[in-house]
Amino acid sequence: SISLDPTLYDKESNDIAQSWCDSPLNFGGLEPGSAGVQNPSCDALPESDCSDGEDNDGDELTDCDDPDCAWEPSCSPFQEGALVITEFMANPAALADAEGEWFEVLNASDESLDLRGLLIGDGSGDGHEVTGDAPLLLEAGQRAVFAASTDAVPEGVTYVWGAGFGSLKNKEGAIVVAYGSLSLDRVDWSEELGFEVASGVSLSLSNDKETAEGNDLASSWCPGEALMENGDLGTPGGVN
């Protein structure tokens, strides 16, 4: 990406070509960029090693304390299995799919997590990056609901996804949750795998299978039974 020098964050300076430079940071292990984190100085080299205990770029910050290392998996606030997909509505009856689809994740870690920077999607494209001006905190043991619209879950939606997410297919689909290049959890379903997606009924993960491994099997899931305010069945944001 092309990155504005952090000392020149004003509407006049960003009109000048010399205020910009090619970003040296590694965006999630993919193309260079610093989406969602502090831009590096255009005069400075990035931290070259994020685990050597050295200040490689002379900014008095080392390893994971340096924003240059924000996209290194070892520096990620998330680790594999920290977020677990625990419920999803792929075939809503109360609303059209484009408005009524949703899924739920559990913070299975022992730390509060800021959900900004997550990549969520249906596995068919690049996904949608969770953004926000303020921290989107999910406390340990709590659940967040991602949805196609605020109307999808009258009881409350944590975040409405936008372009890039895709959609939750009825017969064969997937939900992917990642942070940069680090995959946190993924659920794939199809009739061939033993999943049955009914109209207006969520699929809910058994509360004794709430791990990134436990949700891989169709036998760990069952139809939602609780009546939602919109008439569909499910427990978004609540204990399964």
mmCIF file of C-alpha atoms in Angstrom:
data_model
loop_
_atom_site.group_PDB
_atom_site.id
_atom_site.type_symbol
_atom_site.label_atom_id
_atom_site.label_comp_id
_atom_site.label_asym_id
_atom_site.label_seq_id
_atom_site.Cartn_x
_atom_site.Cartn_y
_atom_site.Cartn_z
ATOM 1 C CA SER A 1 0.000 0.000 0.000
ATOM 2 C CA ILE A 2 0.926 3.700 -0.132
ATOM 3 C CA SER A 3 1.234 5.009 3.427
ATOM 4 C CA LEU A 4 1.079 8.567 4.824
ATOM 5 C CA ASP A 5 3.927 9.501 7.172
ATOM 6 C CA PRO A 6 2.478 9.552 10.741
ATOM 7 C CA THR A 7 3.948 13.032 11.403
ATOM 8 C CA LEU A 8 1.905 14.455 8.518
ATOM 9 C CA TYR A 9 -1.663 13.524 9.425
ATOM 10 C CA ASP A 10 -3.386 16.657 8.159
ATOM 11 C CA LYS A 11 -5.483 17.518 5.132
ATOM 12 C CA GLU A 12 -2.818 19.746 3.607
ATOM 13 C CA SER A 13 0.139 17.373 3.922
ATOM 14 C CA ASN A 14 -1.666 14.417 2.395
ATOM 15 C CA ASP A 15 -1.996 16.399 -0.840
ATOM 16 C CA ILE A 16 1.790 16.294 -1.277
ATOM 17 C CA ALA A 17 3.392 13.264 -2.911
ATOM 18 C CA GLN A 18 6.502 13.509 -0.706
ATOM 19 C CA SER A 19 4.336 12.865 2.369
ATOM 20 C CA TRP A 20 3.650 9.328 1.150
ATOM 21 C CA CYS A 21 5.797 6.217 0.759
ATOM 22 C CA ASP A 22 5.471 2.510 0.005
ATOM 23 C CA SER A 23 4.563 0.771 3.234
ATOM 24 C CA PRO A 24 7.315 -1.576 4.456
ATOM 25 C CA LEU A 25 5.013 -3.479 6.807
ATOM 26 C CA ASN A 26 3.715 -6.991 6.215
ATOM 27 C CA PHE A 27 -0.105 -6.952 6.104
ATOM 28 C CA GLY A 28 -1.159 -10.273 7.601
ATOM 29 C CA GLY A 29 1.564 -12.166 5.773
ATOM 30 C CA LEU A 30 0.185 -10.964 2.427
ATOM 31 C CA GLU A 31 0.817 -7.673 0.605
ATOM 32 C CA PRO A 32 2.762 -4.834 2.299
ATOM 33 C CA GLY A 33 0.500 -2.474 4.224
ATOM 34 C CA SER A 34 -0.536 -1.358 7.707
ATOM 35 C CA ALA A 35 -4.353 -1.418 7.680
ATOM 36 C CA GLY A 36 -5.706 -0.855 11.173
ATOM 37 C CA VAL A 37 -2.347 -0.062 12.812
ATOM 38 C CA GLN A 38 -0.054 2.979 13.064
ATOM 39 C CA ASN A 39 1.684 3.865 9.801
ATOM 40 C CA PRO A 40 5.479 3.576 9.930
ATOM 41 C CA SER A 41 7.636 6.623 9.407
ATOM 42 C CA CYS A 42 8.598 7.144 5.778
ATOM 43 C CA ASP A 43 12.169 7.748 7.003
ATOM 44 C CA ALA A 44 12.457 4.587 9.084
ATOM 45 C CA LEU A 45 13.104 0.960 8.275
ATOM 46 C CA PRO A 46 10.688 -1.527 9.839
ATOM 47 C CA GLU A 47 11.560 -3.833 12.709
ATOM 48 C CA SER A 48 13.327 -6.644 10.878
ATOM 49 C CA ASP A 49 13.012 -9.359 13.555
ATOM 50 C CA CYS A 50 10.096 -9.548 15.958
ATOM 51 C CA SER A 51 11.569 -12.111 18.349
ATOM 52 C CA ASP A 52 15.244 -11.197 18.862
ATOM 53 C CA GLY A 53 14.874 -8.764 21.784
ATOM 54 C CA GLU A 54 16.579 -6.052 19.743
ATOM 55 C CA ASP A 55 15.469 -2.616 18.545
ATOM 56 C CA ASN A 56 16.212 -3.203 14.858
ATOM 57 C CA ASP A 57 14.868 0.104 13.550
ATOM 58 C CA GLY A 58 16.033 2.557 16.209
ATOM 59 C CA ASP A 59 12.589 3.653 17.433
ATOM 60 C CA GLU A 60 13.234 2.443 21.025
ATOM 61 C CA LEU A 61 10.608 -0.281 20.629
ATOM 62 C CA THR A 62 11.446 -3.976 20.429
ATOM 63 C CA ASP A 63 9.707 -7.044 19.081
ATOM 64 C CA CYS A 64 5.954 -7.132 19.749
ATOM 65 C CA ASP A 65 5.986 -3.672 21.397
ATOM 66 C CA ASP A 66 6.864 -2.209 17.981
ATOM 67 C CA PRO A 67 3.801 -1.496 15.755
ATOM 68 C CA ASP A 68 5.881 -2.808 12.831
ATOM 69 C CA CYS A 69 5.323 -6.293 14.285
ATOM 70 C CA ALA A 70 1.541 -5.975 14.635
ATOM 71 C CA TRP A 71 0.878 -8.547 11.882
ATOM 72 C CA GLU A 72 3.370 -11.146 13.066
ATOM 73 C CA PRO A 73 1.415 -14.211 14.273
ATOM 74 C CA SER A 74 3.611 -14.439 17.387
ATOM 75 C CA CYS A 75 2.618 -10.854 18.285
ATOM 76 C CA SER A 76 -1.076 -11.248 17.569
ATOM 77 C CA PRO A 77 -3.507 -10.636 20.443
ATOM 78 C CA PHE A 78 -5.304 -13.673 19.066
ATOM 79 C CA GLN A 79 -4.105 -17.260 19.085
ATOM 80 C CA GLU A 80 -5.597 -20.244 17.312
ATOM 81 C CA GLY A 81 -8.724 -21.367 19.156
ATOM 82 C CA ALA A 82 -9.172 -18.070 21.031
ATOM 83 C CA LEU A 83 -12.450 -17.502 19.172
ATOM 84 C CA VAL A 84 -14.795 -20.407 18.517
ATOM 85 C CA ILE A 85 -17.759 -20.380 16.147
ATOM 86 C CA THR A 86 -20.663 -21.648 18.256
ATOM 87 C CA GLU A 87 -23.892 -20.953 16.357
ATOM 88 C CA PHE A 88 -25.051 -19.789 12.935
ATOM 89 C CA MET A 89 -28.214 -18.986 11.017
ATOM 90 C CA ALA A 90 -27.682 -19.803 7.347
ATOM 91 C CA ASN A 91 -31.338 -20.012 6.289
ATOM 92 C CA PRO A 92 -33.449 -17.425 8.141
ATOM 93 C CA ALA A 93 -37.215 -17.432 7.711
ATOM 94 C CA ALA A 94 -38.032 -14.093 9.358
ATOM 95 C CA LEU A 95 -35.963 -12.133 6.835
ATOM 96 C CA ALA A 96 -34.301 -12.644 3.482
ATOM 97 C CA ASP A 97 -30.840 -14.195 3.635
ATOM 98 C CA ALA A 98 -29.148 -10.894 2.778
ATOM 99 C CA GLU A 99 -30.629 -9.347 5.940
ATOM 100 C CA GLY A 100 -31.189 -12.249 8.303
ATOM 101 C CA GLU A 101 -27.994 -14.342 8.324
ATOM 102 C CA TRP A 102 -25.819 -14.314 11.444
ATOM 103 C CA PHE A 103 -23.246 -16.282 13.380
ATOM 104 C CA GLU A 104 -21.936 -16.313 16.926
ATOM 105 C CA VAL A 105 -18.424 -16.651 18.333
ATOM 106 C CA LEU A 106 -17.256 -17.422 21.864
ATOM 107 C CA ASN A 107 -14.157 -15.865 23.417
ATOM 108 C CA ALA A 108 -12.607 -19.108 24.628
ATOM 109 C CA SER A 109 -9.428 -17.390 25.836
ATOM 110 C CA ASP A 110 -8.810 -15.979 29.305
ATOM 111 C CA GLU A 111 -8.295 -12.421 28.019
ATOM 112 C CA SER A 112 -10.440 -9.555 26.768
ATOM 113 C CA LEU A 113 -10.116 -9.320 22.964
ATOM 114 C CA ASP A 114 -10.578 -6.328 20.662
ATOM 115 C CA LEU A 115 -12.375 -7.768 17.632
ATOM 116 C CA ARG A 116 -11.195 -5.035 15.282
ATOM 117 C CA GLY A 117 -8.824 -6.364 12.650
ATOM 118 C CA LEU A 118 -10.514 -9.756 12.422
ATOM 119 C CA LEU A 119 -11.154 -11.129 8.960
ATOM 120 C CA ILE A 120 -14.516 -12.868 8.655
ATOM 121 C CA GLY A 121 -16.061 -14.470 5.601
ATOM 122 C CA ASP A 122 -17.596 -17.470 3.898
ATOM 123 C CA GLY A 123 -14.281 -18.887 2.677
ATOM 124 C CA SER A 124 -14.860 -17.951 -0.948
ATOM 125 C CA GLY A 125 -12.965 -14.664 -1.084
ATOM 126 C CA ASP A 126 -10.733 -12.289 0.842
ATOM 127 C CA GLY A 127 -13.279 -11.803 3.619
ATOM 128 C CA HIS A 128 -14.429 -8.677 5.447
ATOM 129 C CA GLU A 129 -12.199 -6.859 7.938
ATOM 130 C CA VAL A 130 -13.891 -5.897 11.213
ATOM 131 C CA THR A 131 -13.360 -2.170 11.749
ATOM 132 C CA GLY A 132 -14.420 0.526 14.192
ATOM 133 C CA ASP A 133 -13.337 3.815 15.706
ATOM 134 C CA ALA A 134 -13.549 2.465 19.260
ATOM 135 C CA PRO A 135 -12.404 -0.893 20.676
ATOM 136 C CA LEU A 136 -14.878 -3.702 20.064
ATOM 137 C CA LEU A 137 -14.118 -5.652 23.211
ATOM 138 C CA LEU A 138 -15.261 -9.207 23.873
ATOM 139 C CA GLU A 139 -14.591 -10.362 27.400
ATOM 140 C CA ALA A 140 -13.361 -13.866 28.207
ATOM 141 C CA GLY A 141 -16.239 -16.348 28.161
ATOM 142 C CA GLN A 142 -18.605 -13.943 26.398
ATOM 143 C CA ARG A 143 -20.198 -14.264 22.945
ATOM 144 C CA ALA A 144 -20.363 -11.892 19.995
ATOM 145 C CA VAL A 145 -22.920 -11.928 17.184
ATOM 146 C CA PHE A 146 -21.920 -10.982 13.638
ATOM 147 C CA ALA A 147 -24.810 -10.406 11.265
ATOM 148 C CA ALA A 148 -25.857 -9.226 7.829
ATOM 149 C CA SER A 149 -27.975 -6.455 9.392
ATOM 150 C CA THR A 150 -29.095 -5.170 12.791
ATOM 151 C CA ASP A 151 -32.548 -6.603 12.062
ATOM 152 C CA ALA A 152 -31.166 -10.144 11.860
ATOM 153 C CA VAL A 153 -31.065 -10.459 15.644
ATOM 154 C CA PRO A 154 -33.556 -8.212 17.492
ATOM 155 C CA GLU A 155 -31.905 -9.221 20.766
ATOM 156 C CA GLY A 156 -28.725 -7.414 19.692
ATOM 157 C CA VAL A 157 -25.931 -7.557 17.120
ATOM 158 C CA THR A 158 -22.270 -6.979 17.981
ATOM 159 C CA TYR A 159 -21.148 -6.149 14.456
ATOM 160 C CA VAL A 160 -22.769 -5.906 11.013
ATOM 161 C CA TRP A 161 -20.539 -7.280 8.276
ATOM 162 C CA GLY A 162 -20.137 -5.500 4.961
ATOM 163 C CA ALA A 163 -18.675 -6.054 1.531
ATOM 164 C CA GLY A 164 -16.359 -9.009 1.194
ATOM 165 C CA PHE A 165 -18.032 -11.312 3.706
ATOM 166 C CA GLY A 166 -20.044 -13.316 1.181
ATOM 167 C CA SER A 167 -23.051 -15.284 2.442
ATOM 168 C CA LEU A 168 -23.956 -18.361 4.465
ATOM 169 C CA LYS A 169 -25.015 -21.026 1.995
ATOM 170 C CA ASN A 170 -27.790 -23.448 2.890
ATOM 171 C CA LYS A 171 -26.602 -26.751 1.438
ATOM 172 C CA GLU A 172 -22.826 -26.329 1.513
ATOM 173 C CA GLY A 173 -21.089 -23.420 3.202
ATOM 174 C CA ALA A 174 -18.407 -22.197 5.538
ATOM 175 C CA ILE A 175 -17.576 -19.526 8.098
ATOM 176 C CA VAL A 176 -13.966 -18.406 8.478
ATOM 177 C CA VAL A 177 -12.566 -16.265 11.299
ATOM 178 C CA ALA A 178 -8.937 -15.156 10.991
ATOM 179 C CA TYR A 179 -6.507 -12.462 12.064
ATOM 180 C CA GLY A 180 -4.062 -11.609 9.315
ATOM 181 C CA SER A 181 -2.574 -14.898 8.161
ATOM 182 C CA LEU A 182 -3.569 -16.690 11.382
ATOM 183 C CA SER A 183 -6.672 -18.886 11.127
ATOM 184 C CA LEU A 184 -8.609 -18.754 14.404
ATOM 185 C CA ASP A 185 -11.524 -21.027 13.533
ATOM 186 C CA ARG A 186 -13.408 -22.403 10.563
ATOM 187 C CA VAL A 187 -16.631 -24.360 10.255
ATOM 188 C CA ASP A 188 -17.609 -26.151 7.021
ATOM 189 C CA TRP A 189 -21.021 -27.703 6.566
ATOM 190 C CA SER A 190 -22.832 -29.695 3.912
ATOM 191 C CA GLU A 191 -25.394 -32.451 3.666
ATOM 192 C CA GLU A 192 -22.563 -34.802 2.744
ATOM 193 C CA LEU A 193 -20.819 -33.980 6.036
ATOM 194 C CA GLY A 194 -24.016 -34.708 7.960
ATOM 195 C CA PHE A 195 -25.285 -31.155 8.512
ATOM 196 C CA GLU A 196 -28.924 -30.249 7.950
ATOM 197 C CA VAL A 197 -29.798 -26.570 7.581
ATOM 198 C CA ALA A 198 -33.519 -25.991 8.210
ATOM 199 C CA SER A 199 -35.454 -22.828 7.404
ATOM 200 C CA GLY A 200 -35.641 -20.414 10.343
ATOM 201 C CA VAL A 201 -33.590 -22.645 12.631
ATOM 202 C CA SER A 202 -30.022 -22.021 13.706
ATOM 203 C CA LEU A 203 -27.388 -24.690 14.109
ATOM 204 C CA SER A 204 -26.066 -24.573 17.651
ATOM 205 C CA LEU A 205 -22.840 -26.090 18.979
ATOM 206 C CA SER A 206 -23.238 -28.325 22.027
ATOM 207 C CA ASN A 207 -21.840 -26.476 25.045
ATOM 208 C CA ASP A 208 -19.504 -29.365 25.843
ATOM 209 C CA LYS A 209 -17.922 -29.114 22.359
ATOM 210 C CA GLU A 210 -17.039 -25.421 22.346
ATOM 211 C CA THR A 211 -13.519 -25.650 20.936
ATOM 212 C CA ALA A 212 -12.042 -25.067 17.490
ATOM 213 C CA GLU A 213 -11.723 -28.849 17.155
ATOM 214 C CA GLY A 214 -15.084 -29.751 18.686
ATOM 215 C CA ASN A 215 -17.060 -27.732 16.150
ATOM 216 C CA ASP A 216 -15.595 -29.608 13.170
ATOM 217 C CA LEU A 217 -18.036 -32.524 13.472
ATOM 218 C CA ALA A 218 -21.707 -32.496 12.499
ATOM 219 C CA SER A 219 -22.490 -34.590 15.578
ATOM 220 C CA SER A 220 -21.451 -31.624 17.754
ATOM 221 C CA TRP A 221 -24.267 -29.476 16.361
ATOM 222 C CA CYS A 222 -28.019 -29.489 16.899
ATOM 223 C CA PRO A 223 -30.977 -27.322 15.816
ATOM 224 C CA GLY A 224 -31.728 -24.196 17.830
ATOM 225 C CA GLU A 225 -34.858 -24.499 19.965
ATOM 226 C CA ALA A 226 -35.347 -21.154 21.722
ATOM 227 C CA LEU A 227 -37.827 -18.746 20.124
ATOM 228 C CA MET A 228 -36.208 -15.477 19.038
ATOM 229 C CA GLU A 229 -38.111 -12.179 18.999
ATOM 230 C CA ASN A 230 -38.455 -12.374 15.204
ATOM 231 C CA GLY A 231 -39.947 -15.881 15.249
ATOM 232 C CA ASP A 232 -36.840 -17.817 14.169
ATOM 233 C CA LEU A 233 -35.251 -20.343 16.511
ATOM 234 C CA GLY A 234 -31.814 -19.825 18.068
ATOM 235 C CA THR A 235 -29.893 -18.381 21.010
ATOM 236 C CA PRO A 236 -27.646 -15.671 19.501
ATOM 237 C CA GLY A 237 -25.417 -14.181 22.179
ATOM 238 C CA GLY A 238 -26.672 -16.618 24.801
ATOM 239 C CA VAL A 239 -25.472 -19.948 26.178
ATOM 240 C CA ASN A 240 -26.271 -22.831 23.836
#
